[in-house]
Tab-separated table of C-alpha atoms and ligand atoms in Angstrom:
chain	number	residue	atom	x	y	z
A	893	MET	CA	0.021	0.164	0.059
A	894	ARG	CA	1.115	3.556	-1.023
A	895	ARG	CA	-1.264	6.057	-0.702
A	896	ILE	CA	-4.252	6.198	1.680
A	897	ALA	CA	-6.766	8.872	2.283
A	898	VAL	CA	-8.767	10.084	5.647
A	899	LEU	CA	-12.252	11.892	5.694
A	900	THR	CA	-14.737	13.107	8.744
A	901	SER	CA	-18.296	12.484	7.875
A	902	GLY	CA	-21.241	13.314	9.962
A	903	GLY	CA	-21.801	15.265	12.755
A	904	ASP	CA	-18.464	16.379	14.092
A	905	ALA	CA	-17.210	15.510	17.285
A	906	PRO	CA	-14.245	16.616	19.447
A	907	GLY	CA	-11.364	14.282	19.375
A	908	MET	CA	-11.431	13.702	15.451
A	909	ASN	CA	-8.755	16.262	15.143
A	910	ALA	CA	-6.617	14.652	17.500
A	911	CYS	CA	-7.338	11.429	15.607
A	912	LEU	CA	-6.475	13.058	12.266
A	913	ARG	CA	-3.589	14.067	13.753
A	914	ALA	CA	-2.335	10.532	14.727
A	915	VAL	CA	-3.482	9.140	11.267
A	916	ILE	CA	-1.255	11.178	9.838
A	917	ARG	CA	1.722	10.558	11.457
A	918	SER	CA	1.574	7.058	12.047
A	919	ALA	CA	1.002	6.853	8.332
A	920	ILE	CA	3.810	8.780	7.438
A	921	HIS	CA	6.072	6.884	9.903
A	922	HIS	CA	5.142	3.787	7.448
A	923	HIS	CA	6.158	5.688	4.499
A	924	LEU	CA	2.792	6.080	3.178
A	925	GLU	CA	1.474	9.324	1.290
A	926	VAL	CA	-1.423	10.583	2.944
A	927	THR	CA	-4.700	12.677	1.138
A	928	GLY	CA	-7.588	14.225	3.191
A	929	ILE	CA	-10.881	14.357	1.952
A	930	MET	CA	-12.705	17.897	2.488
A	931	GLN	CA	-16.062	17.767	3.715
A	932	GLY	CA	-16.337	14.077	4.104
A	933	TYR	CA	-18.140	11.986	1.376
A	934	ARG	CA	-19.614	15.421	-0.083
A	935	GLY	CA	-15.497	16.133	-0.880
A	936	LEU	CA	-14.939	12.646	-2.339
A	937	LEU	CA	-17.939	12.845	-4.918
A	938	ASP	CA	-16.434	16.300	-5.866
A	939	ALA	CA	-12.557	15.085	-5.758
A	940	ASP	CA	-11.915	17.671	-3.344
A	941	LEU	CA	-8.548	16.297	-1.957
A	942	ARG	CA	-5.723	17.764	-0.235
A	943	SER	CA	-1.916	16.463	0.601
A	944	LEU	CA	-1.418	16.031	3.823
A	945	ASN	CA	2.158	15.903	5.646
A	946	LEU	CA	3.652	16.072	9.256
A	947	ARG	CA	2.962	19.759	9.988
A	948	SER	CA	-0.709	19.444	8.782
A	949	ALA	CA	-1.228	17.414	11.809
A	950	ALA	CA	0.817	20.385	13.780
A	951	ASN	CA	-1.363	22.295	16.346
A	952	ILE	CA	-4.349	20.616	16.210
A	953	ILE	CA	-4.569	17.758	18.882
A	954	GLN	CA	-6.461	20.444	20.975
A	955	ARG	CA	-8.979	21.855	18.525
A	956	GLY	CA	-12.940	21.112	18.810
A	957	GLY	CA	-14.660	20.329	15.273
A	958	THR	CA	-12.308	18.812	12.040
A	959	ILE	CA	-9.842	20.500	9.893
A	960	LEU	CA	-11.235	18.005	6.929
A	961	GLY	CA	-14.413	19.605	7.225
A	962	THR	CA	-17.416	17.146	7.248
A	963	ALA	CA	-20.868	16.889	5.475
A	964	ARG	CA	-24.440	14.993	5.612
A	965	CYS	CA	-24.751	13.518	2.177
A	966	GLU	CA	-27.789	12.258	0.490
A	967	GLU	CA	-26.117	11.683	-2.992
A	968	MET	CA	-23.803	9.436	-1.275
A	969	LYS	CA	-26.634	7.184	-0.462
A	970	THR	CA	-27.690	6.927	-4.221
A	971	GLU	CA	-26.342	4.469	-6.891
A	972	ALA	CA	-24.929	7.152	-8.925
A	973	GLY	CA	-23.337	8.723	-6.010
A	974	MET	CA	-21.132	5.589	-4.747
A	975	GLU	CA	-20.104	4.923	-8.723
A	976	LYS	CA	-18.879	8.221	-8.497
A	977	ALA	CA	-17.161	8.286	-5.343
A	978	ILE	CA	-15.273	4.691	-6.503
A	979	GLU	CA	-13.968	6.296	-9.488
A	980	VAL	CA	-12.019	9.095	-7.610
A	981	LEU	CA	-10.547	6.545	-5.275
A	982	HIS	CA	-9.335	4.567	-8.573
A	983	LYS	CA	-8.419	7.847	-10.237
A	984	GLU	CA	-6.502	9.202	-7.264
A	985	GLY	CA	-5.018	5.810	-7.017
A	986	ILE	CA	-5.648	5.475	-3.228
A	987	GLU	CA	-5.529	2.106	-2.243
A	988	GLY	CA	-6.796	2.145	1.679
A	989	LEU	CA	-9.800	5.091	2.941
A	990	ILE	CA	-9.980	5.741	6.893
A	991	THR	CA	-13.549	7.207	7.435
A	992	LEU	CA	-14.303	8.948	10.853
A	993	GLY	CA	-17.986	9.022	12.173
A	994	GLY	CA	-20.976	7.491	13.120
A	995	ASP	CA	-23.448	4.436	11.575
A	996	GLY	CA	-24.407	6.419	8.201
A	997	THR	CA	-20.214	7.140	7.526
A	998	PHE	CA	-20.389	3.358	7.971
A	999	ARG	CA	-22.712	2.596	5.735
A	1000	GLY	CA	-21.142	4.249	3.118
A	1001	ALA	CA	-17.731	2.552	3.478
A	1002	ARG	CA	-19.210	-1.070	3.888
A	1003	GLU	CA	-20.301	-0.229	0.485
A	1004	LEU	CA	-17.400	1.020	-0.605
A	1005	SER	CA	-15.388	-1.600	1.002
A	1006	ASP	CA	-17.474	-4.108	-0.941
A	1007	ARG	CA	-17.131	-2.300	-4.317
A	1008	SER	CA	-14.447	-0.633	-4.704
A	1009	GLY	CA	-11.322	-2.940	-4.025
A	1010	VAL	CA	-9.929	-0.280	-2.041
A	1011	LYS	CA	-9.223	-1.269	1.759
A	1012	VAL	CA	-11.653	0.683	4.129
A	1013	VAL	CA	-11.574	1.237	7.839
A	1014	GLY	CA	-13.746	2.941	9.740
A	1015	ILE	CA	-13.190	4.955	13.407
A	1016	PRO	CA	-16.156	5.803	15.560
A	1017	ALA	CA	-16.528	9.539	16.229
A	1018	THR	CA	-19.727	10.637	17.596
A	1019	ILE	CA	-20.823	12.597	20.566
A	1020	ASP	CA	-23.952	10.244	20.741
A	1021	ASN	CA	-21.741	6.568	21.428
A	1022	ASP	CA	-24.483	4.721	20.114
A	1023	VAL	CA	-22.252	2.633	17.831
A	1024	TYR	CA	-21.787	-0.935	18.809
A	1025	GLY	CA	-18.534	-2.478	18.791
A	1026	THR	CA	-16.749	0.394	21.095
A	1027	ASP	CA	-17.002	1.160	24.919
A	1028	PHE	CA	-16.756	4.954	23.809
A	1029	SER	CA	-16.738	6.964	20.598
A	1030	ILE	CA	-14.488	9.739	19.856
A	1031	GLY	CA	-16.130	12.926	21.130
A	1032	PHE	CA	-18.763	11.598	23.694
A	1033	ASP	CA	-16.406	12.343	27.043
A	1034	THR	CA	-16.175	15.783	25.944
A	1035	ALA	CA	-19.868	15.980	24.739
A	1036	VAL	CA	-20.744	15.076	28.745
A	1037	ASN	CA	-18.544	16.946	30.444
A	1038	THR	CA	-19.866	20.330	28.138
A	1039	ALA	CA	-23.142	19.435	29.200
A	1040	LEU	CA	-22.508	18.464	32.674
A	1041	GLU	CA	-20.946	22.018	33.367
A	1042	SER	CA	-23.900	23.599	32.045
A	1043	ILE	CA	-26.442	21.939	34.093
A	1044	ASP	CA	-23.809	22.668	37.065
A	1045	ARG	CA	-24.869	26.199	36.594
A	1046	ILE	CA	-28.521	25.501	35.920
A	1047	ARG	CA	-28.570	24.174	39.117
A	1048	ASP	CA	-27.501	27.281	40.704
A	1049	THR	CA	-30.304	29.272	38.964
A	1050	ALA	CA	-32.900	26.766	39.361
A	1051	GLU	CA	-32.196	26.550	43.222
A	1052	SER	CA	-32.661	29.918	43.938
A	1053	LEU	CA	-35.598	30.578	42.169
A	1054	GLN	CA	-36.947	27.071	43.179
A	1055	ARG	CA	-38.044	25.974	39.596
A	1056	PRO	CA	-38.037	22.525	38.348
A	1057	PHE	CA	-36.062	22.456	35.101
A	1058	PHE	CA	-36.308	20.615	31.682
A	1059	ILE	CA	-32.813	20.266	30.354
A	1060	GLU	CA	-32.559	18.806	26.522
A	1061	VAL	CA	-29.068	17.131	25.323
A	1062	MET	CA	-28.089	15.414	22.457
A	1063	GLY	CA	-28.758	11.644	21.244
A	1064	LYS	CA	-31.085	11.446	18.423
A	1065	ASN	CA	-31.632	7.826	19.125
A	1066	ARG	CA	-29.973	7.102	21.988
A	1067	GLY	CA	-29.762	7.954	25.921
A	1068	PHE	CA	-25.834	7.531	26.556
A	1069	ILE	CA	-25.363	11.492	27.048
A	1070	ALA	CA	-28.840	11.917	29.178
A	1071	LEU	CA	-27.579	8.579	31.132
A	1072	GLU	CA	-24.242	10.079	31.919
A	1073	VAL	CA	-25.033	13.472	32.657
A	1074	GLY	CA	-28.046	12.544	34.644
A	1075	VAL	CA	-26.133	10.521	37.089
A	1076	SER	CA	-22.642	12.616	37.598
A	1077	GLY	CA	-25.137	15.882	37.520
A	1078	GLY	CA	-27.183	14.632	40.006
A	1079	ALA	CA	-30.686	14.670	38.045
A	1080	GLU	CA	-33.588	13.861	39.679
A	1081	SER	CA	-35.108	12.153	36.560
A	1082	VAL	CA	-33.494	11.088	33.192
A	1083	LEU	CA	-35.831	10.318	30.387
A	1084	ILE	CA	-34.114	8.736	27.087
A	1085	PRO	CA	-35.372	6.590	24.299
A	1086	GLU	CA	-34.380	3.369	26.059
A	1087	THR	CA	-36.837	3.449	28.880
A	1088	LYS	CA	-40.658	4.171	28.688
A	1089	THR	CA	-41.121	7.664	29.675
A	1090	MET	CA	-44.373	8.314	32.226
A	1091	ILE	CA	-45.376	11.772	32.747
A	1092	GLU	CA	-47.154	10.989	35.732
A	1093	LYS	CA	-44.473	9.814	37.191
A	1094	VAL	CA	-42.343	12.646	36.330
A	1095	CYS	CA	-44.980	14.315	37.699
A	1096	ARG	CA	-45.150	12.333	41.033
A	1097	ARG	CA	-41.488	13.047	41.511
A	1098	ILE	CA	-41.502	16.622	41.146
A	1099	ASN	CA	-44.214	16.550	43.418
A	1100	GLN	CA	-42.489	14.244	46.044
A	1101	ASP	CA	-39.162	16.204	45.674
A	1102	ILE	CA	-41.393	19.870	46.614
A	1103	LYS	CA	-42.750	18.075	49.935
A	1104	ARG	CA	-39.271	17.201	50.735
A	1105	GLY	CA	-38.353	20.731	50.835
A	1106	LYS	CA	-36.026	20.357	47.750
A	1107	LYS	CA	-35.745	23.397	45.998
A	1108	SER	CA	-35.325	22.219	42.384
A	1109	SER	CA	-35.332	19.324	40.514
A	1110	ILE	CA	-33.076	18.634	37.391
A	1111	ILE	CA	-34.842	16.354	34.455
A	1112	VAL	CA	-32.391	15.841	31.736
A	1113	VAL	CA	-34.002	14.703	28.490
A	1114	ALA	CA	-32.645	13.100	25.660
A	1115	GLU	CA	-33.577	14.654	22.394
A	1116	GLY	CA	-34.573	11.096	20.938
A	1117	ASP	CA	-37.026	10.169	23.808
A	1118	GLU	CA	-40.079	8.456	22.547
A	1119	VAL	CA	-42.245	11.352	23.869
A	1120	GLY	CA	-41.016	13.786	21.676
A	1121	GLY	CA	-38.750	15.789	22.913
A	1122	VAL	CA	-38.218	18.354	26.091
A	1123	PHE	CA	-41.199	20.930	24.951
A	1124	ARG	CA	-43.906	18.219	24.563
A	1125	ILE	CA	-42.415	16.571	27.906
A	1126	ALA	CA	-42.813	19.962	29.733
A	1127	GLN	CA	-46.045	20.769	28.503
A	1128	GLN	CA	-47.520	17.187	29.310
A	1129	VAL	CA	-45.753	18.083	33.011
A	1130	TRP	CA	-47.343	21.699	33.239
A	1131	GLU	CA	-51.043	20.437	32.012
A	1132	ARG	CA	-51.069	18.030	35.088
A	1133	LEU	CA	-49.222	20.267	38.027
A	1134	GLY	CA	-49.592	23.879	36.805
A	1135	ILE	CA	-46.324	25.079	38.185
A	1136	GLU	CA	-43.640	27.324	36.593
A	1137	TYR	CA	-40.565	25.831	35.464
A	1138	ARG	CA	-38.079	26.329	32.612
A	1139	ILE	CA	-36.469	24.638	29.920
A	1140	CYS	CA	-32.950	24.830	28.398
A	1141	VAL	CA	-31.935	22.923	25.135
A	1142	LEU	CA	-28.377	22.504	25.363
A	1143	GLY	CA	-27.929	21.809	21.850
A	1144	HIS	CA	-24.784	21.875	19.546
A	1145	VAL	CA	-22.700	23.831	22.613
A	1146	GLN	CA	-22.213	19.582	23.209
A	1147	ARG	CA	-20.611	19.012	19.921
A	1148	GLY	CA	-17.651	22.267	19.893
A	1149	GLY	CA	-14.782	22.768	22.225
A	1150	SER	CA	-11.505	21.480	22.733
A	1151	PRO	CA	-11.348	17.693	23.445
A	1152	THR	CA	-11.125	16.109	27.110
A	1153	ALA	CA	-7.832	14.021	27.623
A	1154	ARG	CA	-9.796	11.250	27.173
A	1155	ASP	CA	-11.231	12.029	24.066
A	1156	ARG	CA	-7.552	12.874	22.997
A	1157	ILE	CA	-6.272	9.882	23.900
A	1158	LEU	CA	-9.051	7.469	22.161
A	1159	GLY	CA	-8.443	9.538	19.109
A	1160	SER	CA	-4.735	9.082	19.192
A	1161	LYS	CA	-5.337	5.621	19.758
A	1162	LEU	CA	-7.816	4.590	17.092
A	1163	GLY	CA	-6.094	6.715	14.613
A	1164	VAL	CA	-2.710	4.632	14.847
A	1165	ALA	CA	-4.895	1.282	14.914
A	1166	ALA	CA	-6.856	2.111	12.295
A	1167	VAL	CA	-3.378	2.764	9.961
A	1168	GLU	CA	-1.954	-0.544	11.333
A	1169	ALA	CA	-4.843	-2.167	10.280
A	1170	LEU	CA	-5.098	-0.864	6.452
A	1171	ILE	CA	-1.623	-2.030	6.611
A	1172	SER	CA	-2.342	-5.357	7.395
A	1173	ASP	CA	-4.714	-5.724	5.214
A	1174	GLN	CA	-7.723	-5.169	6.932
A	1175	THR	CA	-10.953	-3.998	5.065
A	1176	GLY	CA	-14.676	-3.542	5.956
A	1177	CYS	CA	-14.087	-2.976	10.146
A	1178	MET	CA	-14.455	-0.635	12.114
A	1179	VAL	CA	-11.550	0.089	14.885
A	1180	GLY	CA	-12.625	0.567	18.986
A	1181	GLU	CA	-11.775	0.183	22.077
A	1182	VAL	CA	-13.293	-2.630	24.566
A	1183	LYS	CA	-12.394	-3.385	27.803
A	1184	GLY	CA	-9.138	-1.343	27.224
A	1185	GLU	CA	-8.092	-3.301	24.221
A	1186	ILE	CA	-8.280	-2.621	20.147
A	1187	ALA	CA	-11.210	-4.661	19.139
A	1188	TYR	CA	-12.225	-5.029	15.344
A	1189	THR	CA	-15.585	-4.910	14.038
A	1190	PRO	CA	-17.300	-5.792	10.877
A	1191	LEU	CA	-18.799	-2.338	9.787
A	1192	GLU	CA	-22.618	-3.527	9.444
A	1193	ASP	CA	-22.191	-4.885	12.911
A	1194	THR	CA	-21.662	-1.346	14.058
A	1195	TRP	CA	-25.439	-0.209	13.506
A	1196	ARG	CA	-27.145	-3.738	13.364
A	1197	LYS	CA	-26.243	-5.077	16.783
A	1198	VAL	CA	-27.812	-2.303	19.275
A	1199	LYS	CA	-24.742	-1.044	22.131
A	1200	PRO	CA	-26.437	-1.574	25.294
A	1201	LEU	CA	-26.579	1.282	28.069
A	1202	ASP	CA	-24.559	0.723	31.283
A	1203	ASP	CA	-27.762	-1.344	33.293
A	1204	TYR	CA	-25.692	-0.307	36.500
A	1205	LEU	CA	-25.732	3.463	35.719
A	1206	LEU	CA	-29.718	2.886	35.232
A	1207	ARG	CA	-29.814	0.864	38.342
A	1208	LEU	CA	-28.235	3.865	40.176
A	1209	LEU	CA	-29.902	6.854	39.070
A	1210	PRO	CA	-33.200	6.655	41.190
A	1211	LEU	CA	-31.629	5.122	43.884
A	1212	LEU	CA	-29.210	8.427	43.902
A	1213	ALA	CA	-31.660	10.724	43.209
A	1214	THR	CA	-33.548	11.184	46.675
B	512	F6P	O1	-23.467	14.338	15.651
B	512	F6P	C1	-25.054	13.309	16.354
B	512	F6P	C2	-25.853	14.579	16.634
B	512	F6P	O2	-25.282	15.720	17.759
B	512	F6P	C3	-27.204	13.891	17.142
B	512	F6P	O3	-27.099	13.924	18.318
B	512	F6P	C4	-28.062	15.073	16.643
B	512	F6P	O4	-29.227	15.037	16.698
B	512	F6P	C5	-27.378	15.699	15.394
B	512	F6P	O5	-26.074	15.060	15.772
B	512	F6P	C6	-27.770	17.125	14.753
B	512	F6P	O6	-26.753	17.213	13.915
B	512	F6P	P1	-27.028	18.309	12.927
B	512	F6P	O7	-25.779	18.910	13.319
B	512	F6P	O8	-26.782	17.731	11.505
B	512	F6P	O9	-28.355	19.087	12.929
């Protein structure tokens, strides 16, 4: 193998740059040429490529976002798009491709691996952490810490004015962020898609808190909760209790900022592992970290298999939020 390419796709995640740094530097260490594909699969279809060298990776380990840019590319899901992508890879003499992202990214990567003859390895990078085959995905730890900082601040005002607060965190399909910030932020309730949300129970809880003399209630809601988002949930509670409340949607704040040490380390490890996987002729797999060891998972398993939530945390939550 002589030439590899790397792209970041879907939602950006803090730690992507640390991972790109590891890909670039380890590839060059192994005498490979490295090409950066700009704006994810969009840039592949447009042949928007940049040659990367050791200096391209300078001073990026601490930066959020991705120096390559990213996109959600609908054309890549079409047959014409896939054919165009394969044509560009062949024309540019790319023999190995590393894709950073989540399930959407890996679906495209799987097909490229099957059809192009190019070796393709994925790296899990999404704040949602909803990828099977790795304990954590790049960006999750930073997002949790960012959300937690906001929740700590909100508790100050919630307690001063004695109001329940409904706080929405990201997680379009899963409640990984909500569960971790719920436990670490001492939330009174956490509403996630994996467990059935019962408004009556939320109301009971708020009433109990008031009776016990609690000055505030923090209710963390995952954006993908099946009741339909924080506004709907808060409205339904208001219809039953009629008490004043406030809502805060943390939104994209959670996706930005300097990555935590954990995300930089995970990004560094997985970047090197992906290059080594390509060199050893692996393809169609994702490199992840499971129980501290590098793990290789077929790309299709990363979205077909369901990564379980931490049951222990789920059990702790009601026990500690009393
Ligand atoms: O990166 C994943 C994610 O943050 C989801 O939690 C969220 O629903 C989505 O991205 C938002 O994406 P966009 O930036 O395209 O609105």
